C-alpha positions as semicolon CSV with decimal commas, in nm:
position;residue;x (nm);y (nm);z (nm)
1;X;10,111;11,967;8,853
2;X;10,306;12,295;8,855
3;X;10,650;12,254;8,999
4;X;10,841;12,590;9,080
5;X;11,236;12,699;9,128
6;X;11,103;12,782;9,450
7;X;11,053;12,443;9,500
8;X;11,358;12,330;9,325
9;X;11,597;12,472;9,517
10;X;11,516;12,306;9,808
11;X;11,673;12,017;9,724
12;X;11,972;11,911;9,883
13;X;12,123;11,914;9,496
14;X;12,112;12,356;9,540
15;X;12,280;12,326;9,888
16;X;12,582;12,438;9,698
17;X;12,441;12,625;9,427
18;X;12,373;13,003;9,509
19;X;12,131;13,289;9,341
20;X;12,283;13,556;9,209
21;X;11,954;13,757;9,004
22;X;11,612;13,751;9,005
23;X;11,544;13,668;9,348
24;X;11,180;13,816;9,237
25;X;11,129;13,482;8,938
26;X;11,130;13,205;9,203
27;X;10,761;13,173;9,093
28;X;10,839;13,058;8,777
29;X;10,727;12,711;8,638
30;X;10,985;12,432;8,545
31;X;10,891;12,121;8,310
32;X;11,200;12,013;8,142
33;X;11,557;12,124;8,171
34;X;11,811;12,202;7,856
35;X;12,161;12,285;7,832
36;X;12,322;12,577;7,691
37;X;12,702;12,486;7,529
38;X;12,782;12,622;7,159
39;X;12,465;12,800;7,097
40;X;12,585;13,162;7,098
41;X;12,972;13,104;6,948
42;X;13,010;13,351;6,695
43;X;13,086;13,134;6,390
44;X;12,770;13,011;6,492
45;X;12,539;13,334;6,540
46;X;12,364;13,334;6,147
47;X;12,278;12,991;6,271
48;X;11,901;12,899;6,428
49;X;12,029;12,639;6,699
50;X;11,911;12,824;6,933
51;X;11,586;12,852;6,891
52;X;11,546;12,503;7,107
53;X;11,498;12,728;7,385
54;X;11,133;12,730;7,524
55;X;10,917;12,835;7,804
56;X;10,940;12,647;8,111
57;X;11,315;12,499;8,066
58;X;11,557;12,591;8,344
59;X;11,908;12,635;8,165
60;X;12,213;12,485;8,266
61;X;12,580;12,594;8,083
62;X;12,940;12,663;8,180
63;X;12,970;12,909;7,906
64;X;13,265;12,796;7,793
65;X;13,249;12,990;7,471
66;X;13,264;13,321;7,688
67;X;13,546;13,232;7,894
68;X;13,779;13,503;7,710
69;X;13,489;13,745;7,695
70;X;13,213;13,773;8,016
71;X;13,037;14,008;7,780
72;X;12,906;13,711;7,573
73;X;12,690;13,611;7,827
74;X;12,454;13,921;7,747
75;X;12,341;13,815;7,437
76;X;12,282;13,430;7,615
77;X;12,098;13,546;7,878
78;X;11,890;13,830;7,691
79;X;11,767;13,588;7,427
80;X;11,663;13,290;7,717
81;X;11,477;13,575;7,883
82;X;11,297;13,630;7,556
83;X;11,212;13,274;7,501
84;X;11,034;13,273;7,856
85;X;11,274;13,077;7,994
86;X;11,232;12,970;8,361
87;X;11,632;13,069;8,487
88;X;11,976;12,999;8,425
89;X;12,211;12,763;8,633
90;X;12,582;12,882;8,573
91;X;12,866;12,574;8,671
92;X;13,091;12,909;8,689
93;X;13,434;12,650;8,655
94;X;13,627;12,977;8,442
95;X;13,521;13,246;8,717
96;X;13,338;13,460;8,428
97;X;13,263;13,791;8,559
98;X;12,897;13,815;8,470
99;X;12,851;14,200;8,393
100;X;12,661;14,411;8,631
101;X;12,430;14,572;8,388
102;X;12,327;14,208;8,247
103;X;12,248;14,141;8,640
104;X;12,028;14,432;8,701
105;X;11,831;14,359;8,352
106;X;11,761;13,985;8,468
107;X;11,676;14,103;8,769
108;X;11,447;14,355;8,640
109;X;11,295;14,071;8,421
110;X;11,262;13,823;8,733
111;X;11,463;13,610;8,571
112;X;11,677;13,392;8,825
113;X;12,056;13,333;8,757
114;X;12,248;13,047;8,974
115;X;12,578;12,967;9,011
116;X;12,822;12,768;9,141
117;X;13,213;12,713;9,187
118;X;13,236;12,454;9,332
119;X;13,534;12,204;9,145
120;X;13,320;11,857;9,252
121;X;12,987;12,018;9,086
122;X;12,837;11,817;8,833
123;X;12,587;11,982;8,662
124;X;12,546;11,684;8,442
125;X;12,418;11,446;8,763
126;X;12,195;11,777;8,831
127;X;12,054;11,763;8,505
128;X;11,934;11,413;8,559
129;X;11,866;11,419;8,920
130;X;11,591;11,742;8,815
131;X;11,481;11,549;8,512
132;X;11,391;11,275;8,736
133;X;11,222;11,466;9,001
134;X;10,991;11,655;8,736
135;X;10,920;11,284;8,569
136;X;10,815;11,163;8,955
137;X;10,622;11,472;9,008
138;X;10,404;11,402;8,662
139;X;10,419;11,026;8,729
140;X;10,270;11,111;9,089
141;X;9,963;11,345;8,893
142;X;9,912;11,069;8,680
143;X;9,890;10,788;8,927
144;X;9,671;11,052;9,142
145;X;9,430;11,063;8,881
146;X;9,433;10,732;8,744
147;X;9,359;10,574;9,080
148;X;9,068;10,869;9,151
149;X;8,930;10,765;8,873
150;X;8,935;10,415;8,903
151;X;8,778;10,462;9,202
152;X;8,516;10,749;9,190
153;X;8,382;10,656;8,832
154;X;8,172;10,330;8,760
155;X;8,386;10,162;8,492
156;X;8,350;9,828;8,303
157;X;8,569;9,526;8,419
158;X;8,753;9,528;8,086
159;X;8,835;9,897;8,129
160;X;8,956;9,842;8,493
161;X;9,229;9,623;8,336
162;X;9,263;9,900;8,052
163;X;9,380;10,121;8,282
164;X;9,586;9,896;8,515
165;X;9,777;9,871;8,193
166;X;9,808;10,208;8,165
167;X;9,957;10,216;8,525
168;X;10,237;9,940;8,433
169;X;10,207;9,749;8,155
170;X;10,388;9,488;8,329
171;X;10,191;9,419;8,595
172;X;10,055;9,033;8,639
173;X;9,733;8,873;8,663
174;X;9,664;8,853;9,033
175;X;9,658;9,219;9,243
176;X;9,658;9,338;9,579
177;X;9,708;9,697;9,725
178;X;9,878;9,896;10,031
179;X;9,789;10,217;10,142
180;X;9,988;10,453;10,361
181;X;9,808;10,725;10,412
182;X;10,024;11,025;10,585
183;X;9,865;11,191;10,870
184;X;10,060;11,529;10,803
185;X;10,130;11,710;10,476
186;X;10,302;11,493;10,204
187;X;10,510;11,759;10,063
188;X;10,642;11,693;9,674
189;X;10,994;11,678;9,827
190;X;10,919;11,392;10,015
191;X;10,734;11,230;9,836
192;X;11,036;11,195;9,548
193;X;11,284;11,107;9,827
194;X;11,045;10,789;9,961
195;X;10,991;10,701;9,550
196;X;11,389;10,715;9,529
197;X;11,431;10,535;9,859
198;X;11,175;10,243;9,750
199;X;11,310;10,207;9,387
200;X;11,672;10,154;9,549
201;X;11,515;9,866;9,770
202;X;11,489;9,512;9,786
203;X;11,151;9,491;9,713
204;X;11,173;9,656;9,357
205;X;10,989;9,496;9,080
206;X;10,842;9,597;8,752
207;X;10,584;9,410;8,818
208;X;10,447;9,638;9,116
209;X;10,366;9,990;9,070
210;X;10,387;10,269;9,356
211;X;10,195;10,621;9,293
212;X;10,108;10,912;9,513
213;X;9,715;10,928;9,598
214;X;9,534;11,208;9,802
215;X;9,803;11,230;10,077
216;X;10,010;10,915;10,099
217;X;10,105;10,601;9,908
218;X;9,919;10,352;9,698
219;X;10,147;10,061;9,664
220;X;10,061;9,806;9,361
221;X;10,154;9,425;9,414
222;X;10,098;9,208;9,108
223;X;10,185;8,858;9,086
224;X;10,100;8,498;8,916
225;X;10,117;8,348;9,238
226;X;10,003;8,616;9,567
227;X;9,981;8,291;9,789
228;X;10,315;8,179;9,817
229;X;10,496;8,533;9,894
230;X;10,276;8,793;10,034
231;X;10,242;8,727;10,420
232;X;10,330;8,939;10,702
233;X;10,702;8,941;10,651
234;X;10,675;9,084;10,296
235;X;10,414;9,357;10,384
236;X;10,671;9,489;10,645
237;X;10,944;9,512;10,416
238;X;10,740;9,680;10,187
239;X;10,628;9,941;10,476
240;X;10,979;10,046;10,583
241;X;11,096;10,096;10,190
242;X;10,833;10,268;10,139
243;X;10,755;10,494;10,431
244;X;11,032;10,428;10,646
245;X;10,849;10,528;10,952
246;X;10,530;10,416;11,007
247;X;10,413;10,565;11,301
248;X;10,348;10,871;11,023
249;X;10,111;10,704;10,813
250;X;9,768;10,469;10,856
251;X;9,823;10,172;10,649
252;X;9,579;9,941;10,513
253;X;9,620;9,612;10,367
254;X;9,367;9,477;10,023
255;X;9,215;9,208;9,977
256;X;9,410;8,909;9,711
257;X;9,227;8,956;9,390
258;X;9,302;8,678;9,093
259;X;9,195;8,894;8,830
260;X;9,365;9,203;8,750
261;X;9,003;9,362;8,629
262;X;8,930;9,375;9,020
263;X;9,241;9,651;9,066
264;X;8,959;9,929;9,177
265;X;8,848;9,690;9,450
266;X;9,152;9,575;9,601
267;X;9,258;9,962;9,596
268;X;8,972;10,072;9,788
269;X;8,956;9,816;10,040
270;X;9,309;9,880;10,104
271;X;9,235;10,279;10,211
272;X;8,913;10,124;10,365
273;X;9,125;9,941;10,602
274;X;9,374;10,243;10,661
275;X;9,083;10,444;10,810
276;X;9,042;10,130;11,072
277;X;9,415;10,173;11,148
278;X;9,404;10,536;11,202
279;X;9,221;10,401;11,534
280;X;9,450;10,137;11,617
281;X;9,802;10,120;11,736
282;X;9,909;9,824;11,515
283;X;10,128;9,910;11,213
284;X;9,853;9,809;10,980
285;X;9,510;9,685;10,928
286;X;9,422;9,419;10,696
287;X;9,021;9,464;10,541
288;X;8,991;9,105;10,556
289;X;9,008;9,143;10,981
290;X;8,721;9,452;10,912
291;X;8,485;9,249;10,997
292;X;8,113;9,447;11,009
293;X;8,317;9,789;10,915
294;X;8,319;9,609;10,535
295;X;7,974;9,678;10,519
296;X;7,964;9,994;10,696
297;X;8,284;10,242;10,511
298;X;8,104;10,208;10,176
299;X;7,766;10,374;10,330
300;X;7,917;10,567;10,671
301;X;7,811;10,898;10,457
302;X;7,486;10,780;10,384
303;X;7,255;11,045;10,509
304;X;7,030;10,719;10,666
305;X;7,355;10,578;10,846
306;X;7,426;10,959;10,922
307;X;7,100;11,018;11,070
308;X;7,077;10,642;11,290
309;X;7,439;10,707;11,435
310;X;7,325;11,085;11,533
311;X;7,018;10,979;11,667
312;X;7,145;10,744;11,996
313;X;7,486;10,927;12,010
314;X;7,392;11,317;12,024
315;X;7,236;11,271;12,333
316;X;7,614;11,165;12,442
317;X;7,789;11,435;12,263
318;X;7,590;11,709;12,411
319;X;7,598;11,548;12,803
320;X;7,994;11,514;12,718
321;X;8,050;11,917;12,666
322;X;7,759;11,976;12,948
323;X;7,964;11,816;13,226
324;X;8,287;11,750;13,086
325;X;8,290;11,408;13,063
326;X;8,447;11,135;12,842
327;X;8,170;10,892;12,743
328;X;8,150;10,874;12,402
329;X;8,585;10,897;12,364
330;X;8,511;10,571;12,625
331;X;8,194;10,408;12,399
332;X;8,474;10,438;12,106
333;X;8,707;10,298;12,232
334;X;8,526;10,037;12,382
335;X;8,359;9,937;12,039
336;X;8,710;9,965;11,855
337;X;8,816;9,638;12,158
338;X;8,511;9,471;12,022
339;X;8,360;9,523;12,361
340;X;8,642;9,364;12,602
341;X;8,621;9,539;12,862
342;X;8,947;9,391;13,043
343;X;9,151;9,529;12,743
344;X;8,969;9,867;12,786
345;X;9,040;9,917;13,167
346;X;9,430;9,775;13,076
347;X;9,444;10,015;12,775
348;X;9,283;10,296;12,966
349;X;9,471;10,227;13,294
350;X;9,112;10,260;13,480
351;X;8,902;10,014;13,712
352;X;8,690;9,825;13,536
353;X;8,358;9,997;13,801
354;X;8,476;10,293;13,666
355;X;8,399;10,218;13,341
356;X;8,083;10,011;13,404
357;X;7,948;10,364;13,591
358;X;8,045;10,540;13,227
359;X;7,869;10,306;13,071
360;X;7,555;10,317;13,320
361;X;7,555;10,704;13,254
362;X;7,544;10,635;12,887
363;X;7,221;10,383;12,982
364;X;7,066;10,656;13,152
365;X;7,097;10,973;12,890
366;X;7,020;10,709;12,572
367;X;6,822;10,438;12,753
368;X;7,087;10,143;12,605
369;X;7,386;10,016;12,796
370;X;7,721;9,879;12,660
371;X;7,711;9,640;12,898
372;X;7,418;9,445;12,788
373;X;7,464;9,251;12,493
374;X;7,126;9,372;12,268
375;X;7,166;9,707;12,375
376;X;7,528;9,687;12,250
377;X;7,498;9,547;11,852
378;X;7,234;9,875;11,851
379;X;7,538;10,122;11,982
380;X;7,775;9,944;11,818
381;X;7,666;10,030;11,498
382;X;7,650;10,385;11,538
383;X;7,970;10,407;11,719
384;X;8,125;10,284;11,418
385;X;7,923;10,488;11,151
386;X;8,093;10,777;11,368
387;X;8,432;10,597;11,343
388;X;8,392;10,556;10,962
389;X;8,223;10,877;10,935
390;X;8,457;11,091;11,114
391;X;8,792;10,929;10,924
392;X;8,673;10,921;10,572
């Protein structure tokens, strides 16, 4: 994953920190950050130490060595642009005049120059605080692949656990899984800050793993005894360390698996379950309360699910954008109550005629009606091969 200063320096760490050149070299890539102190002292210039330079670093120093001479930075800065060197941050504590002309040339190179004065700036806590971010950012490419292909790729039991291993070699023999999937972007920024947030929590353990996948958060829960402490209470607590917020996010809820070979499945069931919850208004969804959507997510794609749920539902669609109606939105919602229709005239704050004449109309365009009990299991299941279908 390619992390840039542009991206860098939107961290509130930079709120103080201001660019001086290179305004144009914002593009450039950042994987590791270094530290320029003695490098460039004259007793020291026959000397190769500075040839630890590379591509990709971003620079800190206070130049301390040029504090008596601002025309020492040239050489500094000339030499990190030839190494490819991704910019320069400048803790300016001595107020060296950085000359003009060595400006203009970084400038004309791209190459972005920083600095600050401010007395409280600690370019050391910077250092780490950006060293940690880029670790988060690989850890999150990792876990994002990892997890895809745990789950897109047939692989043996034995390598399931091979990889789990991979993921945290401390995790214990019995596994569940929590998905919070965000229903906006889940910028890089964000995601670090929720990581931070989380490993500052109560609910830290080495023991459970949490990684970025697709757009939200795959949270990890091992244990050698998931019976006695993961209940309601504890899945809460893990949602507001984790996501703070979770109006944001659909969150599913995995099955308890007592072998740590079945990681895959308790992962998948757990972003099964967030699709459900996408349609709900409860905080999460649990796959074991799925009921008949269990056997429908894995297949909703399936072009002979595709083609049943199209067949007695078009008919719907197409009356709905002839005449403006809401029948199907109704039939959806009605399915997602598990046909109550007292909780859909409460929920929809209609009369519960009104929705028995919806549900007529849908009798007359697809000759089966809600209301009757065999005609429902057959729109049922195509309702939710459309409610699987359309939230995959």
């Amino acid at each position: 994953m390619i992390i840039k200063i542009d991206e860098l320096i939107r961290l509130d760490e930079f709120k103080n920190i201001r660019l001086i050149s290179g305004s144009k070299g914002l593009w450039r890539q950042v994987d590791s950050i270094g530290w320029l102190d003695y490098e460039f002292v004259k007793y020291q210039s026959n000397r190769q130490y500075y040839s630890k330079f590379n591509k990709g670093q971003l620079v800190m120093t206070s130049f301390l060595y040029a504090k008596d001479n601002a025309f020492l930075t040239r050489d500094a800065i000339r030499h990190l642009i030839d190494r490819d060197v991704s910019g320069l941050i400048v803790n300016n504590v001595f107020r060296i005049d950085i000359p003009e002309t060595v400006l203009r040339y970084a400038d004309a190179k791209e190459f972005p120059i920083f600095v600050t004065e401010d007395p409280s700036a600690d370019l050391c806590s910077l250092t780490i605080k950006l060293h940690d971010y880029i670790k988060d950012i690989e850890r999150a490419e990792f876990g994002d692949k990892e997890i895809g292909a745990l789950l897109n790729t047939p692989i043996p039991r034995e390598e399931v656990k091979t990889s789990a291993m991979r993921m945290n070699p401390s995790f214990l023999p019995q596994i569940t899984a929590i998905y919070c999937h965000k229903e906006s972007f889940l910028s890089d920024e964000e995601y670090v800050k929720q990581v931070t947030k989380y490993q500052k929590s109560e609910i830290y353990d080495r023991h459970n793993s949490l990684y970025r996948y697709q757009n939200g958060f795959m949270y990890i829960i091992s244990s050698e005894d998931l019976e006695s402490g993961f209940g309601n209470n504890y899945i809460n607590q893990a949602i507001d360390s984790i996501v703070g917020d979770p109006s944001e996010y659909s969150i599913g809820i995995g099955e308890k698996h007592y072998d740590i070979r079945e990681l895959d499945h308790a992962m998948q069931e757990a972003i099964y379950a967030s699709i459900i919850n996408r349609k709900k208004e409860d905080i999460f969804t649990a796959y074991h309360d799925l009921g008949s959507y269990q056997a429908i997510l894995p297949l909703a794609e399936d072009p002979a699910m595709v083609s049943y749920a199209e067949r007695l539902l078009e008919p719907v669609i197409e009356y709905d954008a002839s005449y403006n109606t809401m029948l199907l939105n109704t039939l959806l919602d009605y399915v997602l109550l598990e046909g109550d229709l007292h909780r859909l005239a409460t929920d929809m704050n209609q009369h519960e005629n009104t929705l028995r004449y919806r549900f007529n109309q849908i009798g007359k365009i697809t000759g089966l009606n809600p209301i009757r009990s065999g005609d429902y299991e057959k729109l049922a299941l195509a309702a939710k091969i459309l409610i699987c279908k359309n939230n995959m």
